[in-house]
Amino acid sequence: MAKQMSDEERIELAAKLDKELDEFIDGLEKRRYTEGWPEDRWQEEMEKHPFFMKRLPEVGEEVDPLVEGMQQLKYDPLENTPEELAANYKEDGNFHMKHRKYRISIFSYTEGIRAKCENNELNAALYNNRSAAHFFLKNYRSALLDAQKALELKPDYKKAHIRAAKCAEALQKYDLCVELCDQILSGDSGEKDILKLRQTCCARKAEKERQERKLAAEQKRKLDEQQKTINEIKKRKIRFEEIENQTFTDITMDILKPKYAPVEDFPVCLSPDGQLCWPVVFCFPEYNVSDFQQQLDESFTLADCIQDILFENEDRDEEGKYNIDNVRVYYENTILGKPFTANLTNTLKEITQLETFLVTAGCLTFYILPKNSDEETEYLNLQRKPLK
């Protein structure tokens, strides 16, 4: 029979056991626990855990192995039916839409569509939601196509109908917008926003047509003026460097368009009084510079034309050589390979009628040189090769 212990003995035994336990613990190897979360990053590490995370990992961001495993289960085609995959991607897309990450949501909806499930309701929602994402990014053409695809799958899809109408209006497809609005209003004639959209669309359509008529009329007027100019040039048999044999039948606006940048937007034109207005180039070979005049009336004499040019040239003319009484003006005939002297008292109209004169690169081109100067001699002695 076991001997019963007294209270004193029990207290003494308990004290002994406590002492032995303390000695055992003190004798254990002192080693820091390293398998837990760092004290200074425990919250960050906890949020990586799928049970506690507040957001999905960004593209390229390191993913927790547990999250990666769950993702593989969620998107594994062997573990999910096409409909389940489509629903999973739709859920992801909706999550990103709430956080305004529209480009990522487009990717998610696209993957859901690629799952090729047979549920038209689900597919229509994927197309409609992708249309919404495109719409927020102002990709109106893509948004319209997706909305129309959603309507093919679900003809009574009101959200897709409304978005398609808004996209058509943004793309200025006013006829389509009105048609879509009418389809919506046939089901609910009290849709105030759609009624307003239809009214706005009709007003913009009318304005667009008005602008198109105005533009067409302006274009016709411009073409008529160009043709009158061409007819006048043909009538006078003005010669062009670009036209072989000078038959006067091949004159086009492309030939008349000046090839020099400063005057390229100012081709020869016919004024209301029947005078031709020409772009003119005045060259100073001595200084290797040119002065461009956008449109000079052909009724001006050559002397009238160069008076202001010579005045503007005074800053570089230190010797005072360039004045109206001390200069000669030349033009070149590249077909003959010869320079010709222009009479300063002749008008531009008279000069362009000379058999030796050629319109070059859509412009009247003249060379100004001091009389009897070394520069004039050098210019006249230049080697020229006739185009004939």
PDB file of N, CA, C and O in Angstrom, residues 342-380:
ATOM      1  N   ALA A 342      16.622  89.911-118.825  1.00  0.00           N
ATOM      2  CA  ALA A 342      15.232  90.355-118.748  1.00  0.00           C
ATOM      3  C   ALA A 342      15.183  91.870-118.779  1.00  0.00           C
ATOM      4  O   ALA A 342      16.013  92.546-118.157  1.00  0.00           O
ATOM      5  N   ASN A 343      14.238  92.401-119.502  1.00  0.00           N
ATOM      6  CA  ASN A 343      14.061  93.852-119.594  1.00  0.00           C
ATOM      7  C   ASN A 343      13.296  94.330-118.358  1.00  0.00           C
ATOM      8  O   ASN A 343      12.184  93.891-118.094  1.00  0.00           O
ATOM      9  N   LEU A 344      13.890  95.256-117.606  1.00  0.00           N
ATOM     10  CA  LEU A 344      13.276  95.721-116.361  1.00  0.00           C
ATOM     11  C   LEU A 344      11.959  96.449-116.598  1.00  0.00           C
ATOM     12  O   LEU A 344      11.127  96.531-115.691  1.00  0.00           O
ATOM     13  N   THR A 345      11.763  96.980-117.806  1.00  0.00           N
ATOM     14  CA  THR A 345      10.519  97.710-118.067  1.00  0.00           C
ATOM     15  C   THR A 345       9.379  96.785-118.481  1.00  0.00           C
ATOM     16  O   THR A 345       8.226  97.225-118.565  1.00  0.00           O
ATOM     17  N   ASN A 346       9.702  95.517-118.742  1.00  0.00           N
ATOM     18  CA  ASN A 346       8.662  94.559-119.116  1.00  0.00           C
ATOM     19  C   ASN A 346       7.851  94.144-117.886  1.00  0.00           C
ATOM     20  O   ASN A 346       8.373  94.023-116.772  1.00  0.00           O
ATOM     21  N   THR A 347       6.581  93.872-118.096  1.00  0.00           N
ATOM     22  CA  THR A 347       5.767  93.314-117.019  1.00  0.00           C
ATOM     23  C   THR A 347       6.050  91.813-116.914  1.00  0.00           C
ATOM     24  O   THR A 347       6.597  91.197-117.844  1.00  0.00           O
ATOM     25  N   LEU A 348       5.646  91.234-115.783  1.00  0.00           N
ATOM     26  CA  LEU A 348       5.811  89.782-115.632  1.00  0.00           C
ATOM     27  C   LEU A 348       5.012  89.043-116.710  1.00  0.00           C
ATOM     28  O   LEU A 348       5.435  87.986-117.193  1.00  0.00           O
ATOM     29  N   LYS A 349       3.873  89.609-117.098  1.00  0.00           N
ATOM     30  CA  LYS A 349       3.068  88.986-118.139  1.00  0.00           C
ATOM     31  C   LYS A 349       3.829  88.953-119.456  1.00  0.00           C
ATOM     32  O   LYS A 349       3.842  87.925-120.157  1.00  0.00           O
ATOM     33  N   GLU A 350       4.491  90.041-119.797  1.00  0.00           N
ATOM     34  CA  GLU A 350       5.251  90.101-121.055  1.00  0.00           C
ATOM     35  C   GLU A 350       6.436  89.146-121.010  1.00  0.00           C
ATOM     36  O   GLU A 350       6.764  88.498-122.015  1.00  0.00           O
ATOM     37  N   ILE A 351       7.059  89.032-119.847  1.00  0.00           N
ATOM     38  CA  ILE A 351       8.225  88.146-119.732  1.00  0.00           C
ATOM     39  C   ILE A 351       7.815  86.693-119.887  1.00  0.00           C
ATOM     40  O   ILE A 351       8.487  85.905-120.577  1.00  0.00           O
ATOM     41  N   THR A 352       6.694  86.309-119.254  1.00  0.00           N
ATOM     42  CA  THR A 352       6.264  84.904-119.351  1.00  0.00           C
ATOM     43  C   THR A 352       5.819  84.541-120.764  1.00  0.00           C
ATOM     44  O   THR A 352       5.735  83.352-121.084  1.00  0.00           O
ATOM     45  N   GLN A 353       5.542  85.523-121.609  1.00  0.00           N
ATOM     46  CA  GLN A 353       5.128  85.244-122.975  1.00  0.00           C
ATOM     47  C   GLN A 353       6.319  85.060-123.917  1.00  0.00           C
ATOM     48  O   GLN A 353       6.154  84.640-125.065  1.00  0.00           O
ATOM     49  N   LEU A 354       7.544  85.367-123.435  1.00  0.00           N
ATOM     50  CA  LEU A 354       8.731  85.212-124.275  1.00  0.00           C
ATOM     51  C   LEU A 354       8.980  83.743-124.571  1.00  0.00           C
ATOM     52  O   LEU A 354       8.831  82.880-123.707  1.00  0.00           O
ATOM     53  N   GLU A 355       9.392  83.448-125.804  1.00  0.00           N
ATOM     54  CA  GLU A 355       9.630  82.057-126.203  1.00  0.00           C
ATOM     55  C   GLU A 355      10.784  81.432-125.430  1.00  0.00           C
ATOM     56  O   GLU A 355      10.858  80.204-125.292  1.00  0.00           O
ATOM     57  N   THR A 356      11.687  82.274-124.941  1.00  0.00           N
ATOM     58  CA  THR A 356      12.858  81.750-124.228  1.00  0.00           C
ATOM     59  C   THR A 356      12.600  81.559-122.724  1.00  0.00           C
ATOM     60  O   THR A 356      13.425  80.961-122.031  1.00  0.00           O
ATOM     61  N   PHE A 357      11.464  82.057-122.223  1.00  0.00           N
ATOM     62  CA  PHE A 357      11.220  81.998-120.779  1.00  0.00           C
ATOM     63  C   PHE A 357      10.570  80.663-120.388  1.00  0.00           C
ATOM     64  O   PHE A 357       9.682  80.163-121.083  1.00  0.00           O
ATOM     65  N   LEU A 358      11.040  80.115-119.265  1.00  0.00           N
ATOM     66  CA  LEU A 358      10.477  78.877-118.718  1.00  0.00           C
ATOM     67  C   LEU A 358      10.062  79.078-117.262  1.00  0.00           C
ATOM     68  O   LEU A 358      10.785  79.715-116.486  1.00  0.00           O
ATOM     69  N   VAL A 359       8.912  78.559-116.929  1.00  0.00           N
ATOM     70  CA  VAL A 359       8.521  78.486-115.510  1.00  0.00           C
ATOM     71  C   VAL A 359       9.221  77.273-114.919  1.00  0.00           C
ATOM     72  O   VAL A 359       9.103  76.159-115.438  1.00  0.00           O
ATOM     73  N   THR A 360       9.985  77.505-113.844  1.00  0.00           N
ATOM     74  CA  THR A 360      10.786  76.434-113.247  1.00  0.00           C
ATOM     75  C   THR A 360      10.293  76.122-111.839  1.00  0.00           C
ATOM     76  O   THR A 360      10.164  77.028-111.013  1.00  0.00           O
ATOM     77  N   ALA A 361      10.023  74.839-111.584  1.00  0.00           N
ATOM     78  CA  ALA A 361       9.565  74.391-110.260  1.00  0.00           C
ATOM     79  C   ALA A 361       8.336  75.169-109.804  1.00  0.00           C
ATOM     80  O   ALA A 361       8.163  75.462-108.623  1.00  0.00           O
ATOM     81  N   GLY A 362       7.467  75.524-110.755  1.00  0.00           N
ATOM     82  CA  GLY A 362       6.229  76.223-110.433  1.00  0.00           C
ATOM     83  C   GLY A 362       6.404  77.706-110.145  1.00  0.00           C
ATOM     84  O   GLY A 362       5.447  78.367-109.734  1.00  0.00           O
ATOM     85  N   CYS A 363       7.603  78.258-110.328  1.00  0.00           N
ATOM     86  CA  CYS A 363       7.882  79.664-109.970  1.00  0.00           C
ATOM     87  C   CYS A 363       8.508  80.405-111.151  1.00  0.00           C
ATOM     88  O   CYS A 363       9.101  79.798-112.054  1.00  0.00           O
ATOM     89  N   LEU A 364       8.395  81.734-111.092  1.00  0.00           N
ATOM     90  CA  LEU A 364       9.190  82.584-111.972  1.00  0.00           C
ATOM     91  C   LEU A 364      10.495  82.849-111.234  1.00  0.00           C
ATOM     92  O   LEU A 364      10.484  83.315-110.094  1.00  0.00           O
ATOM     93  N   THR A 365      11.622  82.558-111.875  1.00  0.00           N
ATOM     94  CA  THR A 365      12.913  82.666-111.202  1.00  0.00           C
ATOM     95  C   THR A 365      13.814  83.655-111.937  1.00  0.00           C
ATOM     96  O   THR A 365      14.006  83.549-113.159  1.00  0.00           O
ATOM     97  N   PHE A 366      14.366  84.606-111.156  1.00  0.00           N
ATOM     98  CA  PHE A 366      15.241  85.636-111.736  1.00  0.00           C
ATOM     99  C   PHE A 366      16.531  85.728-110.922  1.00  0.00           C
ATOM    100  O   PHE A 366      16.540  85.465-109.711  1.00  0.00           O
ATOM    101  N   TYR A 367      17.634  86.135-111.608  1.00  0.00           N
ATOM    102  CA  TYR A 367      18.951  86.272-110.989  1.00  0.00           C
ATOM    103  C   TYR A 367      19.379  87.738-111.095  1.00  0.00           C
ATOM    104  O   TYR A 367      19.405  88.314-112.191  1.00  0.00           O
ATOM    105  N   ILE A 368      19.709  88.348-109.982  1.00  0.00           N
ATOM    106  CA  ILE A 368      20.059  89.773-109.926  1.00  0.00           C
ATOM    107  C   ILE A 368      21.565  89.918-109.708  1.00  0.00           C
ATOM    108  O   ILE A 368      22.117  89.362-108.739  1.00  0.00           O
ATOM    109  N   LEU A 369      22.234  90.658-110.590  1.00  0.00           N
ATOM    110  CA  LEU A 369      23.685  90.829-110.512  1.00  0.00           C
ATOM    111  C   LEU A 369      24.075  92.273-110.850  1.00  0.00           C
ATOM    112  O   LEU A 369      23.415  92.928-111.685  1.00  0.00           O
ATOM    113  N   PRO A 370      25.145  92.800-110.227  1.00  0.00           N
ATOM    114  CA  PRO A 370      25.623  94.154-110.580  1.00  0.00           C
ATOM    115  C   PRO A 370      26.165  94.164-112.008  1.00  0.00           C
ATOM    116  O   PRO A 370      26.818  93.205-112.442  1.00  0.00           O
ATOM    117  N   LYS A 371      25.912  95.237-112.728  1.00  0.00           N
ATOM    118  CA  LYS A 371      26.391  95.347-114.121  1.00  0.00           C
ATOM    119  C   LYS A 371      27.918  95.358-114.183  1.00  0.00           C
ATOM    120  O   LYS A 371      28.570  95.993-113.351  1.00  0.00           O
ATOM    121  N   ASN A 372      28.440  94.595-115.175  1.00  0.00           N
ATOM    122  CA  ASN A 372      29.871  94.609-115.479  1.00  0.00           C
ATOM    123  C   ASN A 372      30.740  94.251-114.268  1.00  0.00           C
ATOM    124  O   ASN A 372      31.880  94.699-114.140  1.00  0.00           O
ATOM    125  N   SER A 373      30.207  93.456-113.377  1.00  0.00           N
ATOM    126  CA  SER A 373      30.956  93.060-112.182  1.00  0.00           C
ATOM    127  C   SER A 373      31.577  91.681-112.392  1.00  0.00           C
ATOM    128  O   SER A 373      31.233  90.945-113.320  1.00  0.00           O
ATOM    129  N   ASP A 374      32.551  91.361-111.519  1.00  0.00           N
ATOM    130  CA  ASP A 374      33.162  90.030-111.580  1.00  0.00           C
ATOM    131  C   ASP A 374      32.100  88.963-111.343  1.00  0.00           C
ATOM    132  O   ASP A 374      32.155  87.872-111.933  1.00  0.00           O
ATOM    133  N   GLU A 375      31.154  89.271-110.463  1.00  0.00           N
ATOM    134  CA  GLU A 375      30.097  88.298-110.156  1.00  0.00           C
ATOM    135  C   GLU A 375      29.236  88.033-111.398  1.00  0.00           C
ATOM    136  O   GLU A 375      28.850  86.886-111.671  1.00  0.00           O
ATOM    137  N   GLU A 376      28.971  89.083-112.183  1.00  0.00           N
ATOM    138  CA  GLU A 376      28.173  88.904-113.392  1.00  0.00           C
ATOM    139  C   GLU A 376      28.947  88.068-114.408  1.00  0.00           C
ATOM    140  O   GLU A 376      28.384  87.150-115.037  1.00  0.00           O
ATOM    141  N   THR A 377      30.227  88.353-114.546  1.00  0.00           N
ATOM    142  CA  THR A 377      31.058  87.587-115.487  1.00  0.00           C
ATOM    143  C   THR A 377      31.114  86.122-115.095  1.00  0.00           C
ATOM    144  O   THR A 377      30.989  85.216-115.932  1.00  0.00           O
ATOM    145  N   GLU A 378      31.301  85.879-113.784  1.00  0.00           N
ATOM    146  CA  GLU A 378      31.351  84.496-113.285  1.00  0.00           C
ATOM    147  C   GLU A 378      30.026  83.776-113.547  1.00  0.00           C
ATOM    148  O   GLU A 378      30.007  82.612-113.957  1.00  0.00           O
ATOM    149  N   TYR A 379      28.911  84.476-113.335  1.00  0.00           N
ATOM    150  CA  TYR A 379      27.592  83.871-113.554  1.00  0.00           C
ATOM    151  C   TYR A 379      27.398  83.517-115.035  1.00  0.00           C
ATOM    152  O   TYR A 379      26.931  82.429-115.378  1.00  0.00           O
ATOM    153  N   LEU A 380      27.778  84.435-115.935  1.00  0.00           N
ATOM    154  CA  LEU A 380      27.582  84.207-117.371  1.00  0.00           C
ATOM    155  C   LEU A 380      28.471  83.093-117.904  1.00  0.00           C
ATOM    156  O   LEU A 380      28.135  82.428-118.888  1.00  0.00           O
TER     157      LEU A 380
END
